[in-house]
Amino acid sequence: MPAVEEPAVSSADHDPVCVTSLCGDGSDRRFYRIRRGASRYVLLISPRRNGAGIDENDSYLLIGKHLFCRGIPVPRILAAEPRRGCFLIEDVGDYHLQLGAKRPAWNIGVLYERCIGLLVQVHRKVPSGFEEDFCFDTPLYDPLFVYRRELEYFREAFLVKTIGLEISREDLHSDFEHLAEEAGVRERKMVIHRDFQSRNIMIHRGRLRLLDFQGMRFGPPAYDLASLLVDPYVSLPLWLQDGLARLYWDSAKSFLGVTRAQFMQSYASTRLCRNLQILGAYGFLGIVKGKRQFLQYIPKALEHLCVWLDGPCRNRFPDLRRTLDMIRSGAKSFA
């Protein structure tokens, strides 16, 4: 395996090698912890899906190297063979933000303020030198992507396949088209992570470390903020969400290039999109892929959706509100 950065192995050759399988969460990729003496690494096995064009593995390597060079705290890629789907990476432990947020010893507000600082760092530093060619799964979070890959995903994976509602594309087309136009962007200016949530932020030796970055693309930075704050894994109280949103704006307004009103409008629309995408993902993972542990987070995601559609978006998306009423009347259990 050719080295990207040569690992420093301090143990003697006769030290035994211990390999432990790690949980890959919602991903089909496989992870193994390798221990030899005092050295610890993670081996990532990711079967290649696109033989000819750019693949998720290529994006992982290209974006990972770019982030590391820009000073973003991601695990170092020590060696890589993307065409074979093999990566040796720095081990940043097992302790993610979801676990940290549940410990009484942590001040959750202070912990999340650090996450906002990391997010601002990503949005400020990453666009410089970021290329479309890094992206295996479309380079732009534009209205077409939003419509097909988030809103239709919600309808098909959650409404139809998870809870069995007979909702056609035409039933929600008007609201979806409106929301996609509001949330999507057409300019390649800012870069987003697109899954900036508590299980992708590790706490390792007192530092935050960012994972699962291969899906980064150009898009609205408010989407990442929504991903962090509207996260069913943690479910932050609304007062804390509002305070953290203000902190992000105060920290990032100098380089975002928009007014506060424009940013908050983007946050409102991307927050709703993210909420719908989450429900689609939990339904797909829990029902289609049989990873039923994800179903337990659906009630909290629905609770977040109710807050938004019963409140700030009450009169703007009537078809979605009617659909929400149908969901509530069904009251399916996801225990």
mmCIF file of C-alpha atoms in Angstrom:
data_model
loop_
_atom_site.group_PDB
_atom_site.id
_atom_site.type_symbol
_atom_site.label_atom_id
_atom_site.label_comp_id
_atom_site.label_asym_id
_atom_site.label_seq_id
_atom_site.Cartn_x
_atom_site.Cartn_y
_atom_site.Cartn_z
ATOM 1 C CA MET A 1 0.000 0.000 0.000
ATOM 2 C CA PRO A 2 1.705 3.261 -1.100
ATOM 3 C CA ALA A 3 2.154 5.760 1.696
ATOM 4 C CA VAL A 4 0.537 9.172 1.711
ATOM 5 C CA GLU A 5 2.226 9.893 5.016
ATOM 6 C CA GLU A 6 4.559 7.226 6.370
ATOM 7 C CA PRO A 7 3.303 5.909 9.734
ATOM 8 C CA ALA A 8 5.803 5.941 12.543
ATOM 9 C CA VAL A 9 5.858 2.449 14.026
ATOM 10 C CA SER A 10 7.620 2.461 17.362
ATOM 11 C CA SER A 11 7.073 -1.144 18.379
ATOM 12 C CA ALA A 12 9.463 -3.982 17.764
ATOM 13 C CA ASP A 13 8.914 -6.390 14.884
ATOM 14 C CA HIS A 14 8.042 -9.243 17.245
ATOM 15 C CA ASP A 15 5.105 -7.395 18.860
ATOM 16 C CA PRO A 16 1.825 -9.167 18.041
ATOM 17 C CA VAL A 17 -0.715 -7.462 15.804
ATOM 18 C CA CYS A 18 -4.255 -7.203 17.198
ATOM 19 C CA VAL A 19 -7.123 -6.516 14.761
ATOM 20 C CA THR A 20 -10.588 -5.532 16.020
ATOM 21 C CA SER A 21 -13.677 -4.901 13.897
ATOM 22 C CA LEU A 22 -15.321 -1.499 14.451
ATOM 23 C CA CYS A 23 -18.928 -0.456 13.929
ATOM 24 C CA GLY A 24 -19.447 1.399 10.642
ATOM 25 C CA ASP A 25 -22.770 2.981 11.673
ATOM 26 C CA GLY A 26 -24.928 3.570 8.569
ATOM 27 C CA SER A 27 -22.127 2.974 6.090
ATOM 28 C CA ASP A 28 -21.388 -0.209 4.132
ATOM 29 C CA ARG A 29 -17.678 0.460 4.551
ATOM 30 C CA ARG A 30 -15.766 -1.738 7.002
ATOM 31 C CA PHE A 31 -13.410 -0.461 9.687
ATOM 32 C CA TYR A 32 -10.772 -2.342 11.668
ATOM 33 C CA ARG A 33 -8.595 -1.129 14.516
ATOM 34 C CA ILE A 34 -5.020 -2.384 14.238
ATOM 35 C CA ARG A 35 -2.840 -2.434 17.343
ATOM 36 C CA ARG A 36 0.816 -3.295 17.450
ATOM 37 C CA GLY A 37 2.627 -2.393 20.616
ATOM 38 C CA ALA A 38 1.989 1.292 21.314
ATOM 39 C CA SER A 39 0.878 1.990 17.735
ATOM 40 C CA ARG A 40 -2.791 2.178 16.745
ATOM 41 C CA TYR A 41 -4.285 2.647 13.293
ATOM 42 C CA VAL A 42 -7.617 2.152 11.563
ATOM 43 C CA LEU A 43 -7.914 0.164 8.352
ATOM 44 C CA LEU A 44 -10.809 1.290 6.158
ATOM 45 C CA ILE A 45 -12.100 -1.149 3.537
ATOM 46 C CA SER A 46 -14.411 0.487 1.005
ATOM 47 C CA PRO A 47 -15.392 -1.570 -2.083
ATOM 48 C CA ARG A 48 -15.102 0.491 -5.238
ATOM 49 C CA ARG A 49 -18.428 1.242 -6.933
ATOM 50 C CA ASN A 50 -17.362 3.197 -10.012
ATOM 51 C CA GLY A 51 -14.650 1.465 -11.989
ATOM 52 C CA ALA A 52 -14.122 4.109 -14.666
ATOM 53 C CA GLY A 53 -14.956 7.520 -13.206
ATOM 54 C CA ILE A 54 -14.318 9.161 -9.865
ATOM 55 C CA ASP A 55 -15.486 7.043 -6.952
ATOM 56 C CA GLU A 56 -16.233 7.642 -3.268
ATOM 57 C CA ASN A 57 -12.749 6.318 -2.500
ATOM 58 C CA ASP A 58 -11.138 8.921 -4.749
ATOM 59 C CA SER A 59 -13.154 11.650 -3.038
ATOM 60 C CA TYR A 60 -12.132 10.371 0.381
ATOM 61 C CA LEU A 61 -8.457 10.624 -0.540
ATOM 62 C CA LEU A 62 -8.629 13.924 -2.454
ATOM 63 C CA ILE A 63 -10.821 15.728 0.066
ATOM 64 C CA GLY A 64 -9.016 14.210 3.039
ATOM 65 C CA LYS A 65 -5.655 15.466 1.786
ATOM 66 C CA HIS A 66 -7.130 18.899 1.030
ATOM 67 C CA LEU A 67 -8.682 19.227 4.485
ATOM 68 C CA PHE A 68 -5.483 18.149 6.215
ATOM 69 C CA CYS A 69 -3.456 20.659 4.197
ATOM 70 C CA ARG A 70 -5.928 23.414 5.079
ATOM 71 C CA GLY A 71 -5.518 22.712 8.782
ATOM 72 C CA ILE A 72 -8.870 21.012 9.371
ATOM 73 C CA PRO A 73 -8.604 18.396 12.156
ATOM 74 C CA VAL A 74 -9.368 15.236 10.190
ATOM 75 C CA PRO A 75 -7.685 11.856 10.715
ATOM 76 C CA ARG A 76 -4.437 11.654 8.777
ATOM 77 C CA ILE A 77 -4.493 9.313 5.792
ATOM 78 C CA LEU A 78 -1.305 7.341 6.328
ATOM 79 C CA ALA A 79 -1.491 5.077 3.291
ATOM 80 C CA ALA A 80 -4.018 4.548 0.528
ATOM 81 C CA GLU A 81 -4.934 2.376 -2.433
ATOM 82 C CA PRO A 82 -8.245 3.939 -3.518
ATOM 83 C CA ARG A 83 -8.715 1.647 -6.510
ATOM 84 C CA ARG A 84 -8.586 -1.360 -4.189
ATOM 85 C CA GLY A 85 -10.627 0.456 -1.544
ATOM 86 C CA CYS A 86 -7.996 0.279 1.204
ATOM 87 C CA PHE A 87 -6.942 3.117 3.517
ATOM 88 C CA LEU A 88 -4.755 3.154 6.600
ATOM 89 C CA ILE A 89 -5.739 6.140 8.710
ATOM 90 C CA GLU A 90 -5.015 7.703 12.059
ATOM 91 C CA ASP A 91 -7.016 6.248 14.953
ATOM 92 C CA VAL A 92 -9.026 9.019 16.635
ATOM 93 C CA GLY A 93 -10.815 6.781 19.105
ATOM 94 C CA ASP A 94 -14.440 5.817 19.674
ATOM 95 C CA TYR A 95 -15.751 8.808 21.599
ATOM 96 C CA HIS A 96 -17.981 10.948 19.412
ATOM 97 C CA LEU A 97 -19.979 14.074 20.175
ATOM 98 C CA GLN A 98 -23.207 12.154 20.760
ATOM 99 C CA LEU A 99 -21.580 10.379 23.701
ATOM 100 C CA GLY A 100 -19.909 13.555 24.950
ATOM 101 C CA ALA A 101 -23.210 15.440 24.931
ATOM 102 C CA LYS A 102 -24.773 12.856 27.258
ATOM 103 C CA ARG A 103 -22.077 12.943 29.931
ATOM 104 C CA PRO A 104 -22.998 15.025 32.991
ATOM 105 C CA ALA A 105 -19.375 16.120 33.312
ATOM 106 C CA TRP A 106 -19.575 18.033 30.042
ATOM 107 C CA ASN A 107 -21.057 21.485 29.755
ATOM 108 C CA ILE A 108 -23.025 20.840 26.577
ATOM 109 C CA GLY A 109 -23.177 24.521 25.666
ATOM 110 C CA VAL A 110 -19.396 24.918 25.845
ATOM 111 C CA LEU A 111 -18.906 21.676 23.918
ATOM 112 C CA TYR A 112 -21.184 22.826 21.112
ATOM 113 C CA GLU A 113 -19.554 26.245 21.015
ATOM 114 C CA ARG A 114 -16.350 24.395 20.147
ATOM 115 C CA CYS A 115 -18.219 22.588 17.366
ATOM 116 C CA ILE A 116 -19.399 25.933 16.004
ATOM 117 C CA GLY A 117 -15.767 27.040 16.022
ATOM 118 C CA LEU A 118 -14.823 23.953 14.018
ATOM 119 C CA LEU A 119 -17.642 24.571 11.546
ATOM 120 C CA VAL A 120 -16.582 28.186 11.031
ATOM 121 C CA GLN A 121 -13.033 26.956 10.444
ATOM 122 C CA VAL A 122 -14.267 24.508 7.786
ATOM 123 C CA HIS A 123 -16.329 27.126 5.973
ATOM 124 C CA ARG A 124 -13.580 29.726 6.084
ATOM 125 C CA LYS A 125 -10.603 27.566 5.084
ATOM 126 C CA VAL A 126 -11.844 24.769 2.851
ATOM 127 C CA PRO A 127 -13.141 26.668 -0.234
ATOM 128 C CA SER A 128 -9.628 27.810 -1.181
ATOM 129 C CA GLY A 129 -8.295 25.165 -3.563
ATOM 130 C CA PHE A 130 -11.392 22.953 -3.397
ATOM 131 C CA GLU A 131 -12.150 21.524 -6.858
ATOM 132 C CA GLU A 132 -15.279 20.120 -8.489
ATOM 133 C CA ASP A 133 -13.204 17.114 -9.477
ATOM 134 C CA PHE A 134 -12.905 16.143 -5.811
ATOM 135 C CA CYS A 135 -16.625 15.258 -5.725
ATOM 136 C CA PHE A 136 -17.859 11.798 -6.700
ATOM 137 C CA ASP A 137 -21.523 12.508 -5.973
ATOM 138 C CA THR A 138 -22.223 15.775 -7.815
ATOM 139 C CA PRO A 139 -20.234 18.919 -6.925
ATOM 140 C CA LEU A 140 -23.118 21.252 -6.053
ATOM 141 C CA TYR A 141 -26.051 21.361 -3.644
ATOM 142 C CA ASP A 142 -28.337 22.955 -6.224
ATOM 143 C CA PRO A 143 -32.158 22.903 -6.469
ATOM 144 C CA LEU A 144 -32.192 19.773 -8.654
ATOM 145 C CA PHE A 145 -30.029 17.893 -6.158
ATOM 146 C CA VAL A 146 -32.232 19.064 -3.279
ATOM 147 C CA TYR A 147 -35.414 17.982 -5.046
ATOM 148 C CA ARG A 148 -34.207 14.546 -6.121
ATOM 149 C CA ARG A 149 -31.807 13.528 -3.386
ATOM 150 C CA GLU A 150 -33.389 14.992 -0.269
ATOM 151 C CA LEU A 151 -37.064 15.772 -0.804
ATOM 152 C CA GLU A 152 -37.958 12.870 -3.091
ATOM 153 C CA TYR A 153 -35.773 10.663 -0.907
ATOM 154 C CA PHE A 154 -37.963 11.619 2.058
ATOM 155 C CA ARG A 155 -41.137 10.835 0.122
ATOM 156 C CA GLU A 156 -39.977 7.470 -1.212
ATOM 157 C CA ALA A 157 -37.851 6.133 1.647
ATOM 158 C CA PHE A 158 -39.873 7.455 4.575
ATOM 159 C CA LEU A 159 -43.441 8.241 3.567
ATOM 160 C CA VAL A 160 -43.964 5.323 1.177
ATOM 161 C CA LYS A 161 -41.580 2.568 2.305
ATOM 162 C CA THR A 162 -41.340 3.227 6.045
ATOM 163 C CA ILE A 163 -44.820 4.291 7.113
ATOM 164 C CA GLY A 164 -46.819 3.158 4.079
ATOM 165 C CA LEU A 165 -48.485 6.419 3.026
ATOM 166 C CA GLU A 166 -49.757 6.565 -0.541
ATOM 167 C CA ILE A 167 -48.164 9.891 -1.424
ATOM 168 C CA SER A 168 -47.319 10.496 -5.076
ATOM 169 C CA ARG A 169 -44.710 12.861 -6.467
ATOM 170 C CA GLU A 170 -47.499 15.148 -7.685
ATOM 171 C CA ASP A 171 -48.966 15.408 -4.179
ATOM 172 C CA LEU A 172 -45.879 17.232 -2.900
ATOM 173 C CA HIS A 173 -44.410 18.636 -6.109
ATOM 174 C CA SER A 174 -45.412 22.265 -5.534
ATOM 175 C CA ASP A 175 -44.012 22.441 -1.991
ATOM 176 C CA PHE A 176 -40.914 20.453 -2.924
ATOM 177 C CA GLU A 177 -40.176 22.678 -5.920
ATOM 178 C CA HIS A 178 -40.582 25.798 -3.783
ATOM 179 C CA LEU A 179 -38.382 24.441 -0.995
ATOM 180 C CA ALA A 180 -35.686 23.180 -3.376
ATOM 181 C CA GLU A 181 -35.421 26.600 -5.017
ATOM 182 C CA GLU A 182 -35.073 28.253 -1.618
ATOM 183 C CA ALA A 183 -32.516 25.836 -0.205
ATOM 184 C CA GLY A 184 -30.327 25.074 -3.204
ATOM 185 C CA VAL A 185 -27.569 27.298 -4.553
ATOM 186 C CA ARG A 186 -26.161 27.746 -8.042
ATOM 187 C CA GLU A 187 -22.825 29.391 -7.299
ATOM 188 C CA ARG A 188 -19.703 27.421 -6.418
ATOM 189 C CA LYS A 189 -18.546 29.636 -3.565
ATOM 190 C CA MET A 190 -18.831 27.924 -0.177
ATOM 191 C CA VAL A 191 -18.089 24.271 0.613
ATOM 192 C CA ILE A 192 -20.230 22.173 2.943
ATOM 193 C CA HIS A 193 -19.638 18.887 4.738
ATOM 194 C CA ARG A 194 -23.293 17.798 4.304
ATOM 195 C CA ASP A 195 -23.300 15.461 7.299
ATOM 196 C CA PHE A 196 -21.947 17.653 10.089
ATOM 197 C CA GLN A 197 -23.648 15.795 12.949
ATOM 198 C CA SER A 198 -22.660 14.394 16.323
ATOM 199 C CA ARG A 199 -21.520 10.939 15.175
ATOM 200 C CA ASN A 200 -19.106 12.462 12.674
ATOM 201 C CA ILE A 201 -17.358 14.659 15.237
ATOM 202 C CA MET A 202 -14.949 12.792 17.491
ATOM 203 C CA ILE A 203 -13.519 13.997 20.794
ATOM 204 C CA HIS A 204 -9.962 12.668 20.925
ATOM 205 C CA ARG A 205 -7.397 13.734 23.487
ATOM 206 C CA GLY A 206 -9.307 16.938 24.109
ATOM 207 C CA ARG A 207 -9.579 17.867 20.413
ATOM 208 C CA LEU A 208 -12.480 17.713 17.989
ATOM 209 C CA ARG A 209 -11.807 15.571 14.910
ATOM 210 C CA LEU A 210 -14.028 15.536 11.827
ATOM 211 C CA LEU A 211 -14.999 12.327 10.006
ATOM 212 C CA ASP A 212 -16.978 11.220 6.943
ATOM 213 C CA PHE A 213 -15.979 14.107 4.697
ATOM 214 C CA GLN A 214 -16.040 12.329 1.316
ATOM 215 C CA GLY A 215 -19.454 13.814 0.459
ATOM 216 C CA MET A 216 -18.326 17.442 0.673
ATOM 217 C CA ARG A 217 -19.415 19.742 -2.146
ATOM 218 C CA PHE A 218 -20.217 23.359 -2.911
ATOM 219 C CA GLY A 219 -23.364 24.472 -1.112
ATOM 220 C CA PRO A 220 -25.036 26.738 1.467
ATOM 221 C CA PRO A 221 -23.137 26.836 4.785
ATOM 222 C CA ALA A 222 -26.434 27.069 6.680
ATOM 223 C CA TYR A 223 -27.022 23.406 5.787
ATOM 224 C CA ASP A 224 -24.097 22.292 7.950
ATOM 225 C CA LEU A 225 -25.322 24.453 10.808
ATOM 226 C CA ALA A 226 -28.751 22.823 10.526
ATOM 227 C CA SER A 227 -27.144 19.363 10.459
ATOM 228 C CA LEU A 228 -25.417 20.089 13.767
ATOM 229 C CA LEU A 229 -28.350 21.726 15.534
ATOM 230 C CA VAL A 230 -31.279 19.622 14.230
ATOM 231 C CA ASP A 231 -29.657 16.316 15.145
ATOM 232 C CA PRO A 232 -31.941 13.582 16.549
ATOM 233 C CA TYR A 233 -28.922 11.795 18.033
ATOM 234 C CA VAL A 234 -28.590 14.618 20.581
ATOM 235 C CA SER A 235 -31.748 16.770 20.305
ATOM 236 C CA LEU A 236 -30.559 20.126 21.588
ATOM 237 C CA PRO A 237 -33.137 22.366 23.316
ATOM 238 C CA LEU A 238 -34.465 25.173 21.119
ATOM 239 C CA TRP A 239 -32.947 27.932 23.248
ATOM 240 C CA LEU A 240 -29.497 26.397 22.771
ATOM 241 C CA GLN A 241 -30.055 25.930 19.030
ATOM 242 C CA ASP A 242 -30.955 29.617 18.724
ATOM 243 C CA GLY A 243 -27.920 30.721 20.716
ATOM 244 C CA LEU A 244 -25.549 28.570 18.678
ATOM 245 C CA ALA A 245 -27.049 29.856 15.417
ATOM 246 C CA ARG A 246 -26.360 33.413 16.600
ATOM 247 C CA LEU A 247 -22.808 32.433 17.564
ATOM 248 C CA TYR A 248 -22.210 30.964 14.116
ATOM 249 C CA TRP A 249 -23.471 34.116 12.410
ATOM 250 C CA ASP A 250 -21.385 36.404 14.596
ATOM 251 C CA SER A 251 -18.294 34.286 13.907
ATOM 252 C CA ALA A 252 -18.776 33.784 10.162
ATOM 253 C CA LYS A 253 -20.533 36.918 8.884
ATOM 254 C CA SER A 254 -17.260 38.530 7.793
ATOM 255 C CA PHE A 255 -16.722 35.969 5.014
ATOM 256 C CA LEU A 256 -20.211 34.651 4.158
ATOM 257 C CA GLY A 257 -21.038 37.533 1.822
ATOM 258 C CA VAL A 258 -24.743 37.706 2.746
ATOM 259 C CA THR A 259 -26.896 39.724 5.118
ATOM 260 C CA ARG A 260 -28.146 38.251 8.366
ATOM 261 C CA ALA A 261 -31.683 38.116 6.954
ATOM 262 C CA GLN A 262 -30.460 36.203 3.893
ATOM 263 C CA PHE A 263 -28.510 33.781 6.041
ATOM 264 C CA MET A 264 -31.434 33.111 8.375
ATOM 265 C CA GLN A 265 -33.703 32.497 5.379
ATOM 266 C CA SER A 266 -31.166 29.973 4.092
ATOM 267 C CA TYR A 267 -31.006 28.393 7.535
ATOM 268 C CA ALA A 268 -34.803 28.049 7.679
ATOM 269 C CA SER A 269 -35.049 26.303 4.306
ATOM 270 C CA THR A 270 -31.966 24.094 4.684
ATOM 271 C CA ARG A 271 -33.061 23.125 8.183
ATOM 272 C CA LEU A 272 -36.338 21.815 6.792
ATOM 273 C CA CYS A 273 -34.529 19.978 3.977
ATOM 274 C CA ARG A 274 -32.104 18.408 6.422
ATOM 275 C CA ASN A 275 -34.956 17.292 8.665
ATOM 276 C CA LEU A 276 -36.705 15.597 5.744
ATOM 277 C CA GLN A 277 -33.459 14.018 4.535
ATOM 278 C CA ILE A 278 -32.807 12.596 8.015
ATOM 279 C CA LEU A 279 -36.223 10.933 8.060
ATOM 280 C CA GLY A 280 -35.575 9.444 4.636
ATOM 281 C CA ALA A 281 -32.182 8.162 5.756
ATOM 282 C CA TYR A 282 -33.479 6.604 8.980
ATOM 283 C CA GLY A 283 -36.281 4.914 7.085
ATOM 284 C CA PHE A 284 -33.954 3.612 4.383
ATOM 285 C CA LEU A 285 -31.360 2.344 6.847
ATOM 286 C CA GLY A 286 -33.903 0.871 9.247
ATOM 287 C CA ILE A 287 -36.371 -0.726 6.827
ATOM 288 C CA VAL A 288 -34.577 -1.277 3.509
ATOM 289 C CA LYS A 289 -31.128 -2.127 4.894
ATOM 290 C CA GLY A 290 -32.374 -3.795 8.063
ATOM 291 C CA LYS A 291 -30.357 -1.613 10.461
ATOM 292 C CA ARG A 292 -33.255 -1.239 12.832
ATOM 293 C CA GLN A 293 -31.288 0.658 15.466
ATOM 294 C CA PHE A 294 -31.867 3.789 13.387
ATOM 295 C CA LEU A 295 -35.645 3.587 13.758
ATOM 296 C CA GLN A 296 -35.452 4.728 17.392
ATOM 297 C CA TYR A 297 -34.443 8.225 16.219
ATOM 298 C CA ILE A 298 -37.463 8.737 13.962
ATOM 299 C CA PRO A 299 -39.806 10.057 16.725
ATOM 300 C CA LYS A 300 -37.329 12.779 17.675
ATOM 301 C CA ALA A 301 -36.808 13.727 14.018
ATOM 302 C CA LEU A 302 -40.598 13.935 13.605
ATOM 303 C CA GLU A 303 -40.795 16.096 16.716
ATOM 304 C CA HIS A 304 -38.282 18.504 15.146
ATOM 305 C CA LEU A 305 -40.326 18.524 11.940
ATOM 306 C CA CYS A 306 -43.503 19.346 13.860
ATOM 307 C CA VAL A 307 -41.800 22.301 15.555
ATOM 308 C CA TRP A 308 -40.808 23.731 12.184
ATOM 309 C CA LEU A 309 -43.986 23.034 10.191
ATOM 310 C CA ASP A 310 -46.297 24.029 13.046
ATOM 311 C CA GLY A 311 -44.265 27.180 13.679
ATOM 312 C CA PRO A 312 -42.092 29.252 11.303
ATOM 313 C CA CYS A 313 -43.157 27.350 8.158
ATOM 314 C CA ARG A 314 -46.808 26.863 9.092
ATOM 315 C CA ASN A 315 -48.342 28.697 6.122
ATOM 316 C CA ARG A 316 -45.577 28.284 3.567
ATOM 317 C CA PHE A 317 -45.769 24.571 2.771
ATOM 318 C CA PRO A 318 -49.441 23.516 2.979
ATOM 319 C CA ASP A 319 -48.998 20.124 1.300
ATOM 320 C CA LEU A 320 -46.182 19.186 3.655
ATOM 321 C CA ARG A 321 -48.303 20.251 6.629
ATOM 322 C CA ARG A 322 -51.181 18.080 5.443
ATOM 323 C CA THR A 323 -48.759 15.195 5.063
ATOM 324 C CA LEU A 324 -47.484 15.798 8.588
ATOM 325 C CA ASP A 325 -51.066 15.626 9.874
ATOM 326 C CA MET A 326 -51.452 12.272 8.105
ATOM 327 C CA ILE A 327 -48.264 11.016 9.765
ATOM 328 C CA ARG A 328 -49.486 12.111 13.181
ATOM 329 C CA SER A 329 -52.894 10.526 12.698
ATOM 330 C CA GLY A 330 -51.216 7.211 11.851
ATOM 331 C CA ALA A 331 -49.060 7.319 15.004
ATOM 332 C CA LYS A 332 -46.851 4.382 13.983
ATOM 333 C CA SER A 333 -44.496 3.112 16.690
ATOM 334 C CA PHE A 334 -40.771 2.910 15.932
ATOM 335 C CA ALA A 335 -39.695 1.313 19.189
#
